[in-house]
PDB file of C-alpha atoms in Angstrom:
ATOM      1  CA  UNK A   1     120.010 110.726 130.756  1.00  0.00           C
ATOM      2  CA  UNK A   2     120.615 110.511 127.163  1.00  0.00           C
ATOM      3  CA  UNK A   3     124.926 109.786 128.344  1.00  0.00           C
ATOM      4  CA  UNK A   4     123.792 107.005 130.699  1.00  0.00           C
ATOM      5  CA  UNK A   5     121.608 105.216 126.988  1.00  0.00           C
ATOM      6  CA  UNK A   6     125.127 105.858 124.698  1.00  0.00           C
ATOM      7  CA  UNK A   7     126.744 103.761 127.700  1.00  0.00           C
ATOM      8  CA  UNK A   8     124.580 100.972 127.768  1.00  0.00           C
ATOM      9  CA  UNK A   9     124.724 100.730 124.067  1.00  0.00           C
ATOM     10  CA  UNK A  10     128.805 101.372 123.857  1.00  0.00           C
ATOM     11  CA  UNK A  11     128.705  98.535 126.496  1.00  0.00           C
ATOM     12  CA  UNK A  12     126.579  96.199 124.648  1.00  0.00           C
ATOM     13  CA  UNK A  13     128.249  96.886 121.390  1.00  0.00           C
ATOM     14  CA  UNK A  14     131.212  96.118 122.689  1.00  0.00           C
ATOM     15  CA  UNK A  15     129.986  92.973 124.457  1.00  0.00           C
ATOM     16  CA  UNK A  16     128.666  91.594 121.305  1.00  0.00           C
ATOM     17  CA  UNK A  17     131.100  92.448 118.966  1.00  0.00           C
ATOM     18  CA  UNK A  18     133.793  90.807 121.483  1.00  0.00           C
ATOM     19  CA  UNK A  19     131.354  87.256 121.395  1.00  0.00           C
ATOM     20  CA  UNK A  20     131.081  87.636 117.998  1.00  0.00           C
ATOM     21  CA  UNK A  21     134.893  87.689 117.457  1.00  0.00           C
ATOM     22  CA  UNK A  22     135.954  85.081 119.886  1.00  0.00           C
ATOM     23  CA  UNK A  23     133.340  82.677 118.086  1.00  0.00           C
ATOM     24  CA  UNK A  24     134.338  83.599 114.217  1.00  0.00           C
ATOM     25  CA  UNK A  25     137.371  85.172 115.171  1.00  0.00           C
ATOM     26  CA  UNK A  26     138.436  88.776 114.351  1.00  0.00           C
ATOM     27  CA  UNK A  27     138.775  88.256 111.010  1.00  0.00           C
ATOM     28  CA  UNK A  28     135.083  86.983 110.201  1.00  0.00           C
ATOM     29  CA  UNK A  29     134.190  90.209 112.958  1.00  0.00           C
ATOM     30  CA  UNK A  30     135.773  92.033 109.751  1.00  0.00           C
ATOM     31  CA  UNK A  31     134.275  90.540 107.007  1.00  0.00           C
ATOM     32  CA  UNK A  32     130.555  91.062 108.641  1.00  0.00           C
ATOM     33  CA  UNK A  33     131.210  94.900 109.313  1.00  0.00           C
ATOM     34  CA  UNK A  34     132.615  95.281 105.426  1.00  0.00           C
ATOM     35  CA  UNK A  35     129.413  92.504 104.303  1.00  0.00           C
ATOM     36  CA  UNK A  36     126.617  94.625 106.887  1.00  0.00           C
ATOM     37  CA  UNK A  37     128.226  98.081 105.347  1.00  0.00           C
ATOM     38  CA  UNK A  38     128.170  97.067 101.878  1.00  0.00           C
ATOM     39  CA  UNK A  39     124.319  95.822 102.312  1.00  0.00           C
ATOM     40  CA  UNK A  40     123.027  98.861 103.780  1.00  0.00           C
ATOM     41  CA  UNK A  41     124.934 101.043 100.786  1.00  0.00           C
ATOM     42  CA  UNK A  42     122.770  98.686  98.378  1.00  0.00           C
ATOM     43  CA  UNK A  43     119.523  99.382 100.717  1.00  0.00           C
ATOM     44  CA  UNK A  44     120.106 103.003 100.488  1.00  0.00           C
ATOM     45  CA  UNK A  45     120.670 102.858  96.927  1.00  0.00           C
ATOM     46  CA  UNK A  46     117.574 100.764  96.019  1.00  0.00           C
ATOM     47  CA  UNK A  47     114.981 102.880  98.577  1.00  0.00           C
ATOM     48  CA  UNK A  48     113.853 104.835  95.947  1.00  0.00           C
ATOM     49  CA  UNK A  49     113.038 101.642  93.778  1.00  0.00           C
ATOM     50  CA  UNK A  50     111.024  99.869  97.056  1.00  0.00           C
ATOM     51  CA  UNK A  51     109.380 103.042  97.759  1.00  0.00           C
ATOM     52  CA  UNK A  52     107.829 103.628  94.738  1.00  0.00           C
ATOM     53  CA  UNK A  53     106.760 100.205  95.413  1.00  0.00           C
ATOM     54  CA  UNK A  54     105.330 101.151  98.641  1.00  0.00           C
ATOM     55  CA  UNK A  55     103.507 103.863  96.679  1.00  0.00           C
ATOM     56  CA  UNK A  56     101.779 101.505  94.609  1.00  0.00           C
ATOM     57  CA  UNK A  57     100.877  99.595  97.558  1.00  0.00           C
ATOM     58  CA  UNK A  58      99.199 103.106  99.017  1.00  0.00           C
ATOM     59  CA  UNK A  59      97.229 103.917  95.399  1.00  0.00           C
ATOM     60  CA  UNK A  60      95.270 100.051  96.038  1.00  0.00           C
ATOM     61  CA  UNK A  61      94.802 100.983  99.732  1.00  0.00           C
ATOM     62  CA  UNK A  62      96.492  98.099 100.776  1.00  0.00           C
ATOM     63  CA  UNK A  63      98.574 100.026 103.597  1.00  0.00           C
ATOM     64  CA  UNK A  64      97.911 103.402 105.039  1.00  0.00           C
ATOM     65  CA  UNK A  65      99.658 106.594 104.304  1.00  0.00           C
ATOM     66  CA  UNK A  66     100.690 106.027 108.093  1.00  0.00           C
ATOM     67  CA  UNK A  67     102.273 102.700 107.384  1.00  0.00           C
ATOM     68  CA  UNK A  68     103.690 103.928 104.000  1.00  0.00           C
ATOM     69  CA  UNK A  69     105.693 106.526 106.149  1.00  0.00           C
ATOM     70  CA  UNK A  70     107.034 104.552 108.886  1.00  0.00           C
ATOM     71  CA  UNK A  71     108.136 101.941 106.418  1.00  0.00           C
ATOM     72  CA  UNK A  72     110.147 104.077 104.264  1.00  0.00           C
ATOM     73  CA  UNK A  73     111.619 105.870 107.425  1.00  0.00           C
ATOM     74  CA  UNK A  74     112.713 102.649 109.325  1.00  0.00           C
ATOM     75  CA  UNK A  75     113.924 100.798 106.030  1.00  0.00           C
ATOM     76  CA  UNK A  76     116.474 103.928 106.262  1.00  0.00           C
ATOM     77  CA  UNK A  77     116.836 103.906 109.721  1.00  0.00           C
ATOM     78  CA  UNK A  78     117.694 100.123 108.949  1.00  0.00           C
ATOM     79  CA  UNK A  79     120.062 100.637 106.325  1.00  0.00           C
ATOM     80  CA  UNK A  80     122.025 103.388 108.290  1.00  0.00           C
ATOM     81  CA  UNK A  81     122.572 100.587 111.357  1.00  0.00           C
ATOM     82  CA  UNK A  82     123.749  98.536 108.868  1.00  0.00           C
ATOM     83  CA  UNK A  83     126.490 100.881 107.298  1.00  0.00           C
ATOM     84  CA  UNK A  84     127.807 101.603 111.130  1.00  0.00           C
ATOM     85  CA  UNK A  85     130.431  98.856 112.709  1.00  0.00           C
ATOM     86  CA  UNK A  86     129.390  96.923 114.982  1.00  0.00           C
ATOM     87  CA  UNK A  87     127.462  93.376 115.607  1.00  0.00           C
ATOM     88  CA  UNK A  88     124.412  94.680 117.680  1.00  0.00           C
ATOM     89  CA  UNK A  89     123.887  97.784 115.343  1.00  0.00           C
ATOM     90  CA  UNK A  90     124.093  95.221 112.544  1.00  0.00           C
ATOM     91  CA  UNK A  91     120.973  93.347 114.189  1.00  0.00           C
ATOM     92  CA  UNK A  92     118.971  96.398 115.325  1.00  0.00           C
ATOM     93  CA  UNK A  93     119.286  97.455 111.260  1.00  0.00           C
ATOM     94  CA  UNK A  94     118.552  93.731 110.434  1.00  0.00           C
ATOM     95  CA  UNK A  95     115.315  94.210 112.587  1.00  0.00           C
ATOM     96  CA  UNK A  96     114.123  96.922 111.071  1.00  0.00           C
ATOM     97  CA  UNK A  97     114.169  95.914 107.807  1.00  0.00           C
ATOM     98  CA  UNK A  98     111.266  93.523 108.599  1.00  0.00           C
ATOM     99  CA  UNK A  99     108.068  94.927 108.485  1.00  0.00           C
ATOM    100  CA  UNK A 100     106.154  93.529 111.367  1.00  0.00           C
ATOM    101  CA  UNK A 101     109.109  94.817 114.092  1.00  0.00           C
ATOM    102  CA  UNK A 102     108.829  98.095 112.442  1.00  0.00           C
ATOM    103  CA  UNK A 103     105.143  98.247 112.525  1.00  0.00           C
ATOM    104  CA  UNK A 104     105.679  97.340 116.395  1.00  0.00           C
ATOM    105  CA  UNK A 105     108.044  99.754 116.524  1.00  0.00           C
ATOM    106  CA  UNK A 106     106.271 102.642 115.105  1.00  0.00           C
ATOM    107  CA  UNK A 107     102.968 101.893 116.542  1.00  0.00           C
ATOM    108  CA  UNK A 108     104.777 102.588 120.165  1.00  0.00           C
ATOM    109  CA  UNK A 109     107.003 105.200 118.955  1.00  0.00           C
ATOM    110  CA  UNK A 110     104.291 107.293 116.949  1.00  0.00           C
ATOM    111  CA  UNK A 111     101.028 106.063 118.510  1.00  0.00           C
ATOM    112  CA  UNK A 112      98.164 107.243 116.734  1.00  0.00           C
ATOM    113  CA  UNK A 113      96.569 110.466 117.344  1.00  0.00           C
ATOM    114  CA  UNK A 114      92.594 109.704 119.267  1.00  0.00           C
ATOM    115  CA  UNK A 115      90.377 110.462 116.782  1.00  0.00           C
ATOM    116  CA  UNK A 116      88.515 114.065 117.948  1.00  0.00           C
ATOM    117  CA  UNK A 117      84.260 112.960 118.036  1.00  0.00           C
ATOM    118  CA  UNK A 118      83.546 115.903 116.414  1.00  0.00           C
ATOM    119  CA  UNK A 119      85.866 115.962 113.490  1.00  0.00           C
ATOM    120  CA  UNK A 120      82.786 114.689 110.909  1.00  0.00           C
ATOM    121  CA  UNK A 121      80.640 117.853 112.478  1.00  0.00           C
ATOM    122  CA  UNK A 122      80.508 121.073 110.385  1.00  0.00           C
ATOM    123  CA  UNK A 123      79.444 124.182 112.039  1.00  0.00           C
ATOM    124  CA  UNK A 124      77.017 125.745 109.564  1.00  0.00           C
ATOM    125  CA  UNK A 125      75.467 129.661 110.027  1.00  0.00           C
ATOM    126  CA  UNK A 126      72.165 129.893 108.240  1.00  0.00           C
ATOM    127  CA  UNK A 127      71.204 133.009 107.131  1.00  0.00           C
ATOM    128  CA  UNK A 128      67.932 134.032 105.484  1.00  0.00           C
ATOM    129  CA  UNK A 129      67.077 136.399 103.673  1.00  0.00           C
ATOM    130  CA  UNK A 130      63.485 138.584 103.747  1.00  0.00           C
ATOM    131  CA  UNK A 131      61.470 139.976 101.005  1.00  0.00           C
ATOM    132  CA  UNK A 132      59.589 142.492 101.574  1.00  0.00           C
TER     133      UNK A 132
END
């Protein structure tokens, strides 16, 4: 199964990296791989800087630890699409630098675990003690 997905992307890469070159010609299909490769390098090199921003944004509760996760993982996932050739994996990476595709994204990739109804219950053993 997983052969028949690399062919329908290897097809589709090819497809749009082929429209993509007959409309700017090969030379501008050259100049966006080197541009896409060179902005994911800058992504990767600046993650540490956005997620310590993202950290900030967890401390005031204003996203979940959830969200914080997913964000940082698909801003990398993101950057590596970028860095490979190619015009489709150049607007997959595009796509998941933006936050609300990669909160759609993640919410049907990881979906979130049903909360267990007894998860605020603590089992308690009393035991008392006579005087005699």
């Amino acid at each position: 199964m997983g052969i028949l997905y690399f062919l329908v992307y290897l097809f589709l890469e090819i497809l749009f990296s082929y429209e993509f070159a007959r409309i700017f010609t090969p030379f501008g299909l050259f100049l966006e791989v080197i541009f896409s490769a060179i902005v994911g390098f800058s992504i990767f090199r600046n993650l540490q800087f956005s997620m310590a921003l993202d950290m900030q944004r967890v401390l005031k509760r204003e996203v979940s630890e959830e969200e914080f996760m997913t964000m940082g993982l698909f801003r990398m996932i993101g950057a590596v699409f970028l860095i490979i050739p190619g015009v489709l994996t150049d607007i997959l990476g595009i796509l998941f630098l933006f936050e609300p595709f990669a909160r759609m994204v993640a919410k049907k990739t990881f979906p979130p675990k049903p909360k267990d109804i007894y998860d605020d219950i603590i089992d308690v053993e009393v035991i008392e003690e006579r005087k005699n």
